[in-house]
Short mmCIF file of C-alpha atoms in Angstrom, two decimals:
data_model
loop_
_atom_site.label_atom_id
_atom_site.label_comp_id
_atom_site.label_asym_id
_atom_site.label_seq_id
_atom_site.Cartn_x
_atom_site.Cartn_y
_atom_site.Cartn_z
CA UNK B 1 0.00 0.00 0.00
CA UNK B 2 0.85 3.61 -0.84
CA UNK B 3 0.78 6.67 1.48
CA UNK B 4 -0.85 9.98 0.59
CA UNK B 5 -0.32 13.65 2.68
CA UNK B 6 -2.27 16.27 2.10
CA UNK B 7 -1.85 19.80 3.22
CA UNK B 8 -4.49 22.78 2.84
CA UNK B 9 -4.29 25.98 4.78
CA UNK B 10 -5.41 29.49 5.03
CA UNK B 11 -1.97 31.07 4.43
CA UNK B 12 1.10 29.47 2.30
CA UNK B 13 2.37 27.01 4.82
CA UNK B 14 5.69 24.99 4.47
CA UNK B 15 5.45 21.09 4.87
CA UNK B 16 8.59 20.58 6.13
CA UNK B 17 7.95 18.95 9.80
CA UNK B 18 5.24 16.36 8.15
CA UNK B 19 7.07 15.78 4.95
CA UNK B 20 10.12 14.26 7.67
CA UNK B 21 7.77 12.20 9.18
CA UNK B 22 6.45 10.93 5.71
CA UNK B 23 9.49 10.57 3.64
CA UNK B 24 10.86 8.42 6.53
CA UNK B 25 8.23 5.55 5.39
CA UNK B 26 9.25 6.21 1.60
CA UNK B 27 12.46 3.38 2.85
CA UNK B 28 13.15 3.76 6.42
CA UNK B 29 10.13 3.16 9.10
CA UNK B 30 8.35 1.57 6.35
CA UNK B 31 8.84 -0.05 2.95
CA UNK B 32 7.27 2.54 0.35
CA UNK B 33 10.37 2.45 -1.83
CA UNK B 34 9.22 2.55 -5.21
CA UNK B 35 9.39 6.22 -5.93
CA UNK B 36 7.62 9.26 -4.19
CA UNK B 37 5.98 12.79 -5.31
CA UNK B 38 5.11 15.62 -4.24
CA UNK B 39 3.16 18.76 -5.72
CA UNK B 40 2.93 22.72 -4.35
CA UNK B 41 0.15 25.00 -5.85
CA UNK B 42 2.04 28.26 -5.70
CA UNK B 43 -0.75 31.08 -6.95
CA UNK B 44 -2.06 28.98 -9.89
CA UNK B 45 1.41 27.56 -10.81
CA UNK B 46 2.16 24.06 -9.87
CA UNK B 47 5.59 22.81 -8.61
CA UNK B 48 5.95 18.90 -9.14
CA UNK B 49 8.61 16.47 -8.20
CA UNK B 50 8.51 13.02 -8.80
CA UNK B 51 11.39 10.12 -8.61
CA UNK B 52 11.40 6.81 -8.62
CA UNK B 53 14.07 6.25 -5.94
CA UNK B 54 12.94 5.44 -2.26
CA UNK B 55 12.03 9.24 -0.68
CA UNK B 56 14.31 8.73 2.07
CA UNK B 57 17.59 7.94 -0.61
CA UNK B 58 16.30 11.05 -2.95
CA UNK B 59 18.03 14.17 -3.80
CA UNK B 60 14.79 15.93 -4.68
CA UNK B 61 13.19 14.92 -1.01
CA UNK B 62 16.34 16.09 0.49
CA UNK B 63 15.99 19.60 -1.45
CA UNK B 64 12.46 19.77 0.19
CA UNK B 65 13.49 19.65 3.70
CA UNK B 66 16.17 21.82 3.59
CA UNK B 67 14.64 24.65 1.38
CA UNK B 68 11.22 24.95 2.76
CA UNK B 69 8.17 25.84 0.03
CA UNK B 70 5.38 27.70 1.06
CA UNK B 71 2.47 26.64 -0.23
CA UNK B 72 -1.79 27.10 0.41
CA UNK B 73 -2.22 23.23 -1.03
CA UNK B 74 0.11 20.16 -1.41
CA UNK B 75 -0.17 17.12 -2.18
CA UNK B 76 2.59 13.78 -1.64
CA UNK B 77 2.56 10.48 -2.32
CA UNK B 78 4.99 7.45 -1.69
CA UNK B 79 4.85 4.51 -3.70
CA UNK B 80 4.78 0.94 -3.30
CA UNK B 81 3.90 -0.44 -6.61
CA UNK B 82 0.94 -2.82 -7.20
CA UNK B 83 -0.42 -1.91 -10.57
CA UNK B 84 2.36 -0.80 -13.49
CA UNK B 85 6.15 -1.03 -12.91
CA UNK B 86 8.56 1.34 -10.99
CA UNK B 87 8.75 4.29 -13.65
CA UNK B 88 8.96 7.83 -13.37
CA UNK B 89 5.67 8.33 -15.02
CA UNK B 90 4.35 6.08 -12.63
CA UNK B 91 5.03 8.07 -9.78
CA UNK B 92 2.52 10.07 -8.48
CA UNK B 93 1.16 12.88 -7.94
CA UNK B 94 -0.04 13.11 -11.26
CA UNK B 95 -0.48 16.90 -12.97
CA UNK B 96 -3.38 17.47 -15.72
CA UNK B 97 -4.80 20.99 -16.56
CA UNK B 98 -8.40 21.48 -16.99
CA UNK B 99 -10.34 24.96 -17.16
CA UNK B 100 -7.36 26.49 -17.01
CA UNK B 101 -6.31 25.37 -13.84
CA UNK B 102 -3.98 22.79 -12.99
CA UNK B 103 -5.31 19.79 -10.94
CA UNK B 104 -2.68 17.04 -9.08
CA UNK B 105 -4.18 14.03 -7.82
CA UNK B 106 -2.75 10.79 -6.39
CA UNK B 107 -4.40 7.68 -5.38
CA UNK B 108 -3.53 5.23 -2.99
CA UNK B 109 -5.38 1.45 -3.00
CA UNK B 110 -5.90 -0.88 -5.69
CA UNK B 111 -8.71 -0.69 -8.24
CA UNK B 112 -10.09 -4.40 -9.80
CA UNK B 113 -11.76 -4.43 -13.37
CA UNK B 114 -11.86 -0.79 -14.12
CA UNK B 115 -11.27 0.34 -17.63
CA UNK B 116 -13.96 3.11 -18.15
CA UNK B 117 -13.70 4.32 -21.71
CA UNK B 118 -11.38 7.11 -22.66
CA UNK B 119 -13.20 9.41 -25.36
CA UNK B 120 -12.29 12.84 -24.44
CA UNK B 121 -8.88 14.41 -24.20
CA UNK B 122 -6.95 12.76 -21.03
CA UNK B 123 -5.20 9.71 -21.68
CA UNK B 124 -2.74 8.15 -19.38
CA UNK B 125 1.20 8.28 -19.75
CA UNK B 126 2.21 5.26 -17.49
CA UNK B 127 0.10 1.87 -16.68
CA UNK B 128 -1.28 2.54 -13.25
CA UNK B 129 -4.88 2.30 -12.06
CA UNK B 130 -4.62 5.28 -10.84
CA UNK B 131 -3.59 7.54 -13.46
CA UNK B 132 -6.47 5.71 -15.08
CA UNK B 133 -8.69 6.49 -12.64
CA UNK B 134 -7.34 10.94 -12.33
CA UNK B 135 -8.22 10.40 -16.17
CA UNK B 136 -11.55 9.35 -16.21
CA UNK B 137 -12.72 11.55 -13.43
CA UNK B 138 -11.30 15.58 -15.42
CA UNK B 139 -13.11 13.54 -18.81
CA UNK B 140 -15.96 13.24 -16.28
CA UNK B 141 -15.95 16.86 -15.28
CA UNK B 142 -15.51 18.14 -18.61
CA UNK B 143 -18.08 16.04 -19.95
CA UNK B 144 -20.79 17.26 -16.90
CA UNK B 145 -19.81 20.97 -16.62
CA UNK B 146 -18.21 21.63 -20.26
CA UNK B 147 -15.62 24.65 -21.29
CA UNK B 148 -16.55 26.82 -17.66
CA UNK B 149 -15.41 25.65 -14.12
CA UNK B 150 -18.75 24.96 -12.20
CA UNK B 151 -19.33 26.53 -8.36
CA UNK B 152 -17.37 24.59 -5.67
CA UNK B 153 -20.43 23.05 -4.34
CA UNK B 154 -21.55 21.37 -7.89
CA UNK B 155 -18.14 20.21 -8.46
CA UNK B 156 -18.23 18.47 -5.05
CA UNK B 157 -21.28 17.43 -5.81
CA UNK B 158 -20.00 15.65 -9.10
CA UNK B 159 -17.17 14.07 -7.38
CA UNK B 160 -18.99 12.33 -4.64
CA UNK B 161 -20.83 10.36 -7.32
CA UNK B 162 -17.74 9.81 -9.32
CA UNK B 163 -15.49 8.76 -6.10
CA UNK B 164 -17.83 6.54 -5.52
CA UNK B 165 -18.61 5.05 -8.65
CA UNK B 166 -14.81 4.32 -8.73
CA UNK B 167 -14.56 3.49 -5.35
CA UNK B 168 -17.11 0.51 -6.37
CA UNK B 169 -13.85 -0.75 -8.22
CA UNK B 170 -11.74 -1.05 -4.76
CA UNK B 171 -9.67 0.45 -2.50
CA UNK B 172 -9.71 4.32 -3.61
CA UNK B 173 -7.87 6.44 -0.74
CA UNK B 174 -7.42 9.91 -3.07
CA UNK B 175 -6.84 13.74 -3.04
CA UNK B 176 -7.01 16.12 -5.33
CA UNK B 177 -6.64 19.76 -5.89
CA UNK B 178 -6.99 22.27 -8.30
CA UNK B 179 -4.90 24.83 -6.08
CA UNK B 180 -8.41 26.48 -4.11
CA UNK B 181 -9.65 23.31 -2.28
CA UNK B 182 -8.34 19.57 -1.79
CA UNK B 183 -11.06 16.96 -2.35
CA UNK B 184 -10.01 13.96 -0.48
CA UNK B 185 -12.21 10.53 -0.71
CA UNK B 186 -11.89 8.08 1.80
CA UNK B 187 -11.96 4.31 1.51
CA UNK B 188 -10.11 2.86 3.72
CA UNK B 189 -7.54 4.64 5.39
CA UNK B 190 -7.68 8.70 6.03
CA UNK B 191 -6.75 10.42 8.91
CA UNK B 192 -6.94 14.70 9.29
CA UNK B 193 -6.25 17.03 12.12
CA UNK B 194 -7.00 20.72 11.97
CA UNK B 195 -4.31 22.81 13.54
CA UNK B 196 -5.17 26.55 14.76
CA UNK B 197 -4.69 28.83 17.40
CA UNK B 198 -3.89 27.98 20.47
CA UNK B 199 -0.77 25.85 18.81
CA UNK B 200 0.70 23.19 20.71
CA UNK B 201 4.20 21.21 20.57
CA UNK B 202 3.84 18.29 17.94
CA UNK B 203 6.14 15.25 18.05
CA UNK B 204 6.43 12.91 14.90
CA UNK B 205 5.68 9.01 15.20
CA UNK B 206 8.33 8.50 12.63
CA UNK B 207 11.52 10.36 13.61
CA UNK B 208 12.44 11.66 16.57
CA UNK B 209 11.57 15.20 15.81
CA UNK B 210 9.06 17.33 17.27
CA UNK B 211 8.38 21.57 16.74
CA UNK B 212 6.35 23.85 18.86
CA UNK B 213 3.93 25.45 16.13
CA UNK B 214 3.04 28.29 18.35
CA UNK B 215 6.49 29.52 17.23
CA UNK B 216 5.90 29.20 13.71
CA UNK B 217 2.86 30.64 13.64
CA UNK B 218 0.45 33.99 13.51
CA UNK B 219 -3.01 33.40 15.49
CA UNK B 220 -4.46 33.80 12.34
CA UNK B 221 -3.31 30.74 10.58
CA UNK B 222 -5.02 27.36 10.04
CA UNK B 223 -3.41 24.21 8.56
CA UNK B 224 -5.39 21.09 8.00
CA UNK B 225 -3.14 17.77 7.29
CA UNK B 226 -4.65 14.81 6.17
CA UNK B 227 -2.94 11.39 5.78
CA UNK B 228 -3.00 7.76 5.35
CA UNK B 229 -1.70 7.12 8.95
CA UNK B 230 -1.15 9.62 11.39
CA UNK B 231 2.21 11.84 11.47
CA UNK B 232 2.53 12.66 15.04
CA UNK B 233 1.95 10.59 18.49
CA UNK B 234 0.57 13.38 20.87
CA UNK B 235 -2.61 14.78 18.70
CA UNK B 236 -5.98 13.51 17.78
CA UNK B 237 -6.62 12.86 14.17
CA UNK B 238 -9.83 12.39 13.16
CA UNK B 239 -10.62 9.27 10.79
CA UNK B 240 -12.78 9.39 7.39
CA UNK B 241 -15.84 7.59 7.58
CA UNK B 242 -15.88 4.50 4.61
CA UNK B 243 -17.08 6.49 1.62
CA UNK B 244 -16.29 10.28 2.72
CA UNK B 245 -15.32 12.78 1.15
CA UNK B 246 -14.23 15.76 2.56
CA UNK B 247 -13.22 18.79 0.71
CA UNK B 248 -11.00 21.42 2.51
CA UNK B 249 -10.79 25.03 2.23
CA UNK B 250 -8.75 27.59 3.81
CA UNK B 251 -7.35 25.56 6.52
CA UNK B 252 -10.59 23.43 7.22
CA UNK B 253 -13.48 21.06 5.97
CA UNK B 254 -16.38 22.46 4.76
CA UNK Y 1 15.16 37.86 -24.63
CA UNK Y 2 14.33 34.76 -23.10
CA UNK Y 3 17.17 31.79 -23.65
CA UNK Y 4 16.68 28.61 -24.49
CA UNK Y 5 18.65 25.47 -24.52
CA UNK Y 6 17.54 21.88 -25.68
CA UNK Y 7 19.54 18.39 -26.00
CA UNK Y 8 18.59 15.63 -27.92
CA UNK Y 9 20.68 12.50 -27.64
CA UNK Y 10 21.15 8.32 -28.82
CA UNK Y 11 21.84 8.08 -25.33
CA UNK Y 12 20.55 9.47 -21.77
CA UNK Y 13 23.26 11.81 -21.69
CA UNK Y 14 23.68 14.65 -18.79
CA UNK Y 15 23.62 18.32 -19.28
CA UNK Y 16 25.12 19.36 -16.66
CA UNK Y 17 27.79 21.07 -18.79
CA UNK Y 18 25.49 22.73 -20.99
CA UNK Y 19 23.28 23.81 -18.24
CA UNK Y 20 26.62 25.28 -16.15
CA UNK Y 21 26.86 27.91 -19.08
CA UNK Y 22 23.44 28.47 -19.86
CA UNK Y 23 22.19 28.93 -15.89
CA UNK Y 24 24.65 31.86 -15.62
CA UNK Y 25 22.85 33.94 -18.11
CA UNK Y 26 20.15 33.73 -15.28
CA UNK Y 27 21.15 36.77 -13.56
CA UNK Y 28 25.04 36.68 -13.53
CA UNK Y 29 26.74 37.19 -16.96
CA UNK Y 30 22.92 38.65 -18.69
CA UNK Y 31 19.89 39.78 -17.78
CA UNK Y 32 17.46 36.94 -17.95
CA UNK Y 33 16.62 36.98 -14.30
CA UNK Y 34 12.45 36.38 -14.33
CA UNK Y 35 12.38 32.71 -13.52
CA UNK Y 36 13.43 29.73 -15.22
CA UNK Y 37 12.59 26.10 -15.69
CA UNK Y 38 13.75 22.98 -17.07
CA UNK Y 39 12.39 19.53 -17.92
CA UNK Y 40 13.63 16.34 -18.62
CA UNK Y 41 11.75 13.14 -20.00
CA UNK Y 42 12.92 10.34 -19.10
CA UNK Y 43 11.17 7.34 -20.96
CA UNK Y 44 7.56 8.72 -21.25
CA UNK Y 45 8.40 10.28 -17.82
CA UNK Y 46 8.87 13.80 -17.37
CA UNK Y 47 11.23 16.14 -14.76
CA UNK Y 48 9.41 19.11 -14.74
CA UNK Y 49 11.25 22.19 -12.36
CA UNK Y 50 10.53 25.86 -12.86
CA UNK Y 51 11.19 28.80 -10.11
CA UNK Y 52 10.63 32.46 -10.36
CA UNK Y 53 14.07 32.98 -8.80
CA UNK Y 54 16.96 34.21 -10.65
CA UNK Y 55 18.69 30.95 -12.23
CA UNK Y 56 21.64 31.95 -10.34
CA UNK Y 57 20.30 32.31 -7.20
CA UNK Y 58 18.13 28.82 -6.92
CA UNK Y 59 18.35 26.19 -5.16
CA UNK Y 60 16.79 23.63 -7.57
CA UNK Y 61 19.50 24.70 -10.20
CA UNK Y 62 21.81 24.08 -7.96
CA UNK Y 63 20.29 20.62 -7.33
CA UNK Y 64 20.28 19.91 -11.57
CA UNK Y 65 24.25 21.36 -11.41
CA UNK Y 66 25.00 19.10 -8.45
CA UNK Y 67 23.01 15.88 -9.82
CA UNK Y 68 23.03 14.92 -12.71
CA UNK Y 69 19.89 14.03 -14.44
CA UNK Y 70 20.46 11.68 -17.78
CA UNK Y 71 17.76 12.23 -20.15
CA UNK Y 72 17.43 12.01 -24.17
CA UNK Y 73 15.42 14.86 -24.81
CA UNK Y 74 15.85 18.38 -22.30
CA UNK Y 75 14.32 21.60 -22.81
CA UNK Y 76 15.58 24.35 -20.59
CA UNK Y 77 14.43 27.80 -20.37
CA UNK Y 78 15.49 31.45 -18.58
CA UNK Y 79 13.05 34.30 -18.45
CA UNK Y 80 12.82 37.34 -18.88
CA UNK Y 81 9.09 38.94 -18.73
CA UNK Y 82 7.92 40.86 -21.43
CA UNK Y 83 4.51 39.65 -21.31
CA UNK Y 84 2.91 37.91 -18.39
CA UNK Y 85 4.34 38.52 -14.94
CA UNK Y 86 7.14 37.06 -12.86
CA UNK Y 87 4.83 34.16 -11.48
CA UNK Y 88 5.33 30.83 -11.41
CA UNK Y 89 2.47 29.62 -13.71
CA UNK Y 90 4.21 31.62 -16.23
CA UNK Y 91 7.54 30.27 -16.26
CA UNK Y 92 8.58 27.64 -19.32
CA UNK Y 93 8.79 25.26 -19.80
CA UNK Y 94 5.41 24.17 -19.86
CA UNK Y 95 3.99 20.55 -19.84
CA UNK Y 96 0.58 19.13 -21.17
CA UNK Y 97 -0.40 15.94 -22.06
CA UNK Y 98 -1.85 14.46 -25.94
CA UNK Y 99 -1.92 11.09 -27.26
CA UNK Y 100 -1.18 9.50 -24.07
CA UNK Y 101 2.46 11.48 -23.96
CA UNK Y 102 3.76 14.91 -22.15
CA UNK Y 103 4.65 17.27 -24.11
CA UNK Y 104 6.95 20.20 -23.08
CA UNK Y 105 7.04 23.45 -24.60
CA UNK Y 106 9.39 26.48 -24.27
CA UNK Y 107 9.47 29.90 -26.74
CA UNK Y 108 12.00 32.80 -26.97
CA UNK Y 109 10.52 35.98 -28.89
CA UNK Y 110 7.25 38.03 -28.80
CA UNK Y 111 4.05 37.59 -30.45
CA UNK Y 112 1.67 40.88 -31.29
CA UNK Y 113 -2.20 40.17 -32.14
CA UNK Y 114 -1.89 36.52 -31.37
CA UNK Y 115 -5.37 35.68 -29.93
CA UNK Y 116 -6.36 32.07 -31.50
CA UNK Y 117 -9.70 30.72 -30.74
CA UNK Y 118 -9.22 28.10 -28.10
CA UNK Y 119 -12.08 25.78 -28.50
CA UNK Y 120 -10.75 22.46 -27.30
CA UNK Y 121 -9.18 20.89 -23.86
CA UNK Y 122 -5.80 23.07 -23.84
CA UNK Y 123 -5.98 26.30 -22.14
CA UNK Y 124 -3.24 28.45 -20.80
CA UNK Y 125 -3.34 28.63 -16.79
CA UNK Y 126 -0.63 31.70 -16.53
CA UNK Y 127 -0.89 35.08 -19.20
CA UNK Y 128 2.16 34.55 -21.40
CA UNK Y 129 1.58 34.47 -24.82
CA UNK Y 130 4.15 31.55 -24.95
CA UNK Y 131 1.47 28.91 -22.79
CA UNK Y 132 -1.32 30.42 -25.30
CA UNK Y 133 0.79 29.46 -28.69
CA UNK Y 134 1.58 26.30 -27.00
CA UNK Y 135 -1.77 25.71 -26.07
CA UNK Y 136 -3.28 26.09 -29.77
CA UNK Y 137 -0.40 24.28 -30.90
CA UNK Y 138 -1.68 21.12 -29.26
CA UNK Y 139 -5.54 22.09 -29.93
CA UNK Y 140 -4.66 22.09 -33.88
CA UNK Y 141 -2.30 18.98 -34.13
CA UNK Y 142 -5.58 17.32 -32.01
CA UNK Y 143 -7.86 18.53 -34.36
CA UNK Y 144 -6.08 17.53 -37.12
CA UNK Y 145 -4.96 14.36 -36.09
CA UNK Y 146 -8.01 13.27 -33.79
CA UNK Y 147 -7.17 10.45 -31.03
CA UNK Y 148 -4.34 9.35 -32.34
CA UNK Y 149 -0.77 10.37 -33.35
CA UNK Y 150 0.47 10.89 -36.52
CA UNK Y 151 3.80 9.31 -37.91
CA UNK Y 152 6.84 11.50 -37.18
CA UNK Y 153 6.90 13.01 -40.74
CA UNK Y 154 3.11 14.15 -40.70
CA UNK Y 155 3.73 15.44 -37.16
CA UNK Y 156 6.46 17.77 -38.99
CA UNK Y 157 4.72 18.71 -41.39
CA UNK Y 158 1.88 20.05 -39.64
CA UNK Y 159 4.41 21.69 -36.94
CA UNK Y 160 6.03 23.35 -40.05
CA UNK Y 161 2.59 24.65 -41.35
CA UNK Y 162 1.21 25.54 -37.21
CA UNK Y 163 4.82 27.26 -36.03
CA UNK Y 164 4.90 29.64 -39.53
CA UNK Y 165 1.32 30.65 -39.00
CA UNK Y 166 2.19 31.37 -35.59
CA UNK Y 167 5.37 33.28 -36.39
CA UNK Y 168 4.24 35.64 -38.37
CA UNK Y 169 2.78 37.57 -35.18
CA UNK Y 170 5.96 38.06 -33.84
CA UNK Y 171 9.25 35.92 -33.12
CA UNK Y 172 8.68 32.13 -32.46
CA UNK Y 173 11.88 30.28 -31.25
CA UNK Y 174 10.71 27.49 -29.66
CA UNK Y 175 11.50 23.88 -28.93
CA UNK Y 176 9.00 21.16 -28.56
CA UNK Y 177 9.19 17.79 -27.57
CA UNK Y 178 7.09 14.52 -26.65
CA UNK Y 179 10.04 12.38 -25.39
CA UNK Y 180 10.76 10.82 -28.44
CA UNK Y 181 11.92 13.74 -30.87
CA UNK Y 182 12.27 17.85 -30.30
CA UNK Y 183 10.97 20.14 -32.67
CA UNK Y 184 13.00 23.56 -32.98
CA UNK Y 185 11.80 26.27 -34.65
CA UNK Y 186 14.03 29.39 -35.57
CA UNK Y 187 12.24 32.54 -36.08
CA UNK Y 188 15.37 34.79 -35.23
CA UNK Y 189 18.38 33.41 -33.40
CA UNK Y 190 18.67 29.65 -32.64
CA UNK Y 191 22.04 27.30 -33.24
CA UNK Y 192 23.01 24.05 -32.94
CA UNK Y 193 25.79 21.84 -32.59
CA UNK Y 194 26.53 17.67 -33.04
CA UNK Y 195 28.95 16.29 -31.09
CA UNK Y 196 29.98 12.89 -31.74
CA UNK Y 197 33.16 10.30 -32.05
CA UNK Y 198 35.58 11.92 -32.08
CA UNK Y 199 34.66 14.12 -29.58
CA UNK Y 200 37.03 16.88 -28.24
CA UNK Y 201 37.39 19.48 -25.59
CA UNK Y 202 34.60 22.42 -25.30
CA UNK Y 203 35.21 25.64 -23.26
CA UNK Y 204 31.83 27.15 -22.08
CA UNK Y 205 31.69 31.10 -22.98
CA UNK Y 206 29.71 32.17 -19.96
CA UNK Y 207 32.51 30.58 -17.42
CA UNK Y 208 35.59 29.57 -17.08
CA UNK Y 209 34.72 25.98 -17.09
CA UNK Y 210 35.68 23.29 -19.97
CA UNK Y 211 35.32 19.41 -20.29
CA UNK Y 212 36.54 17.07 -22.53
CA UNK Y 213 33.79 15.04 -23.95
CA UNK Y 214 36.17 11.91 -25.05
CA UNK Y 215 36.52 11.46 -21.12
CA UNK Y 216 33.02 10.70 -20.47
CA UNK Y 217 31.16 9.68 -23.63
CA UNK Y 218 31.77 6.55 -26.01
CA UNK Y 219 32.39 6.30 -29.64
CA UNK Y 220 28.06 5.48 -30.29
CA UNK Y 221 27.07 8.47 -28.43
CA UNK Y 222 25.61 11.44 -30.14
CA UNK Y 223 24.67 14.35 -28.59
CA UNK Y 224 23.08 17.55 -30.24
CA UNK Y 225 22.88 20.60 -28.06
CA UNK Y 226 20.59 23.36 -29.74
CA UNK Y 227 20.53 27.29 -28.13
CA UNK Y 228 19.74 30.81 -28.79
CA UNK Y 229 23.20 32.14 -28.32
CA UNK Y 230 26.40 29.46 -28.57
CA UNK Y 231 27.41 28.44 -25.13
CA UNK Y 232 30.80 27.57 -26.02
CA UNK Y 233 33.77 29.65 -27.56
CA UNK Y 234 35.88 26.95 -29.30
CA UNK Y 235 33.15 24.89 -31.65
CA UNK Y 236 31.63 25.53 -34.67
CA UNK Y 237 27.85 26.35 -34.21
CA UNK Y 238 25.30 26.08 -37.05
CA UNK Y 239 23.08 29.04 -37.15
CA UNK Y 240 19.17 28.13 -37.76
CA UNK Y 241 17.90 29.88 -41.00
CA UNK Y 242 15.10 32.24 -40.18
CA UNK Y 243 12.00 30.22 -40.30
CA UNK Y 244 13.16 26.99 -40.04
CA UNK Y 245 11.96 23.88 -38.35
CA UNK Y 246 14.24 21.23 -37.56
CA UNK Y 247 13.56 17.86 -36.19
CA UNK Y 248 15.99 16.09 -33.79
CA UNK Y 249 16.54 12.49 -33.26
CA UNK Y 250 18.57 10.66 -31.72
CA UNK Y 251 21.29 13.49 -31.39
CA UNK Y 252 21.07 14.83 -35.10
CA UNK Y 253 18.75 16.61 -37.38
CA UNK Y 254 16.91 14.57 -39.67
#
């Protein structure tokens, strides 16, 4: 199984502390070795970084930590591969522009006899399920909505019937983003915590590291984290129900 | 003036040499100080790292200078805005998908009453007139083509038709490439060079840096390096002809 961090907040917010914690399991703490990813929205701009060497061995992950990127919505992804061999356009997330936006998405679980039809204009690059599945779901959207970006509400609307029409498939953990919210969808495993003012000390399960966000932080901020297994050992994250989805804005669900 | 560099190679080669030279022109020995970007495919995978810092000054170039990435088609770009602001969205290259393969795109020049009717899946996310060429580029060659892609020498031929229609609003060097071949079009200043067996010492013009090739290449490698101004001082560059689209494979035009 993969892993999947997410990261919306009010203000651009690095992910240094959690990306420690996660890259650990990308070789280290756990044995997600098959390549990592990660993705900033930065305004509407996207950085992306992919590589198909364990996250904890990887120059680019390295880069990350030290050189902190501030960012309103990330998402990251380690890779253990099931479906499609260990390639770099395997690696997730993946990066697709629709409406003149950029979306990333990456998937974690395994989807069984799904091979909608591809008519419209997003094809896959690699073999994965998954790429498969961020495919189908912008043809989806485009299809529904056509040339204009619907309101938030209709689009969440849309993608709680398609999450779960794929979800019907298997195991589909995902988030996605188009740089204003992060949709996440819930099968199995997904875990969030809100952080906001008063800030506490936070110490990772993964590394012995912990930082005192009241230092790194304005009263008015608000940073919601949402993962496959929880980062840290002295908060409470809050599991996904089987099915949810959960799309967050500025720091929060809505 | 933007720059541009590109390398197409029989081999993954790295262009760490090329990209020594070229990165300095990033805010140290010229002007181009806006941003920059670079991408590398790597089979049908793609590298994909832009920044709105001066070349010079960033700490992903100095990751690329440090690391060497080995790739058989790079496209490398360093900004200065003349239309579209310093943001990241804006910065080359740029990266979309058709036919099931990325394509990156990256343009030197300025185009004046460009304002093609975008009616299909590619729209620009940033306000350069570069993403909005590139954009219709890929609209047209999908139109034309429909689902699926043309042999190499109808690709060319329609890129020669779409890149002189587009050029005559303006100056359009660019370089294009989907992994497998880059397309270079000269509308004002673009040269390349073909190094092969036997291959000989270079001296970069930019800084006081050389390398000789027959160190670290073998007799089958091939290597073609193509740029808006000659990086080095002691080879024999072959200016573009204005208007010209050439097609590189596998280190040579054919």
């Amino acid at each position: 199984m993969c892993q999947l961090l997410g990261m919306n907040c009010n203000v651009p917010t690095d992910i240094v502390f959690s990306f420690t914690g996660f890259a650990t399991r990308g070789g280290q703490t756990d044995h997600h070795s098959d390549g990592w990813g990660i993705a900033f929205f930065e305004g509407s701009g996207v950085r992306h970084f992919v590589d198909y060497q364990a996250a904890i061995a990887s120059p680019v992950a390295e880069l990350i930590r030290r050189c902190p990127i501030k960012s309103k919505n990330v998402i990251a992804h380690i890779r253990k591969a099931t479906q499609g061999q260990v390639a770099l356009e395997n690696c997730h997330p993946f990066v697709r522009e629709l409406w003149g936006r950029y979306w990333v998405f990456a998937h974690n679980g395994d989807l069984k006899e799904f091979a909608p039809r591809l008519n419209g204009p997003y094809r896959p690059v690699g073999n994965t399920d998954s790429e498969l599945a961020f495919c189908y779901l912008l043809q989806q959207l485009r299809q529904r909505f056509g040339d204009s970006a619907p309101s938030q509400a209709e689009l969440t609307a849309a993608l709680r019937e398609l999450t779960s029409e794929i979800a019907a498939h298997g195991t589909f953990n995902m988030m996605l983003s188009d740089g204003s919210a992060l949709f996440t969808h819930c099968s199995t495993n997904l875990y969030y915590i809100v952080r906001q003012f008063p800030f506490a000390e936070a110490h990772l399960s993964d590394e012995d590291v912990s930082v005192d966000f009241s230092q790194v932080t304005t009263p008015q901020d608000r940073v919601a984290v949402i993962v496959t297994e929880p980062l840290t050992t002295n908060e409470v994250w809050t599991k996904f129900g089987e099915g949810e989805l959960i799309v967050f804005v500025d720091g929060q669900p809505v």
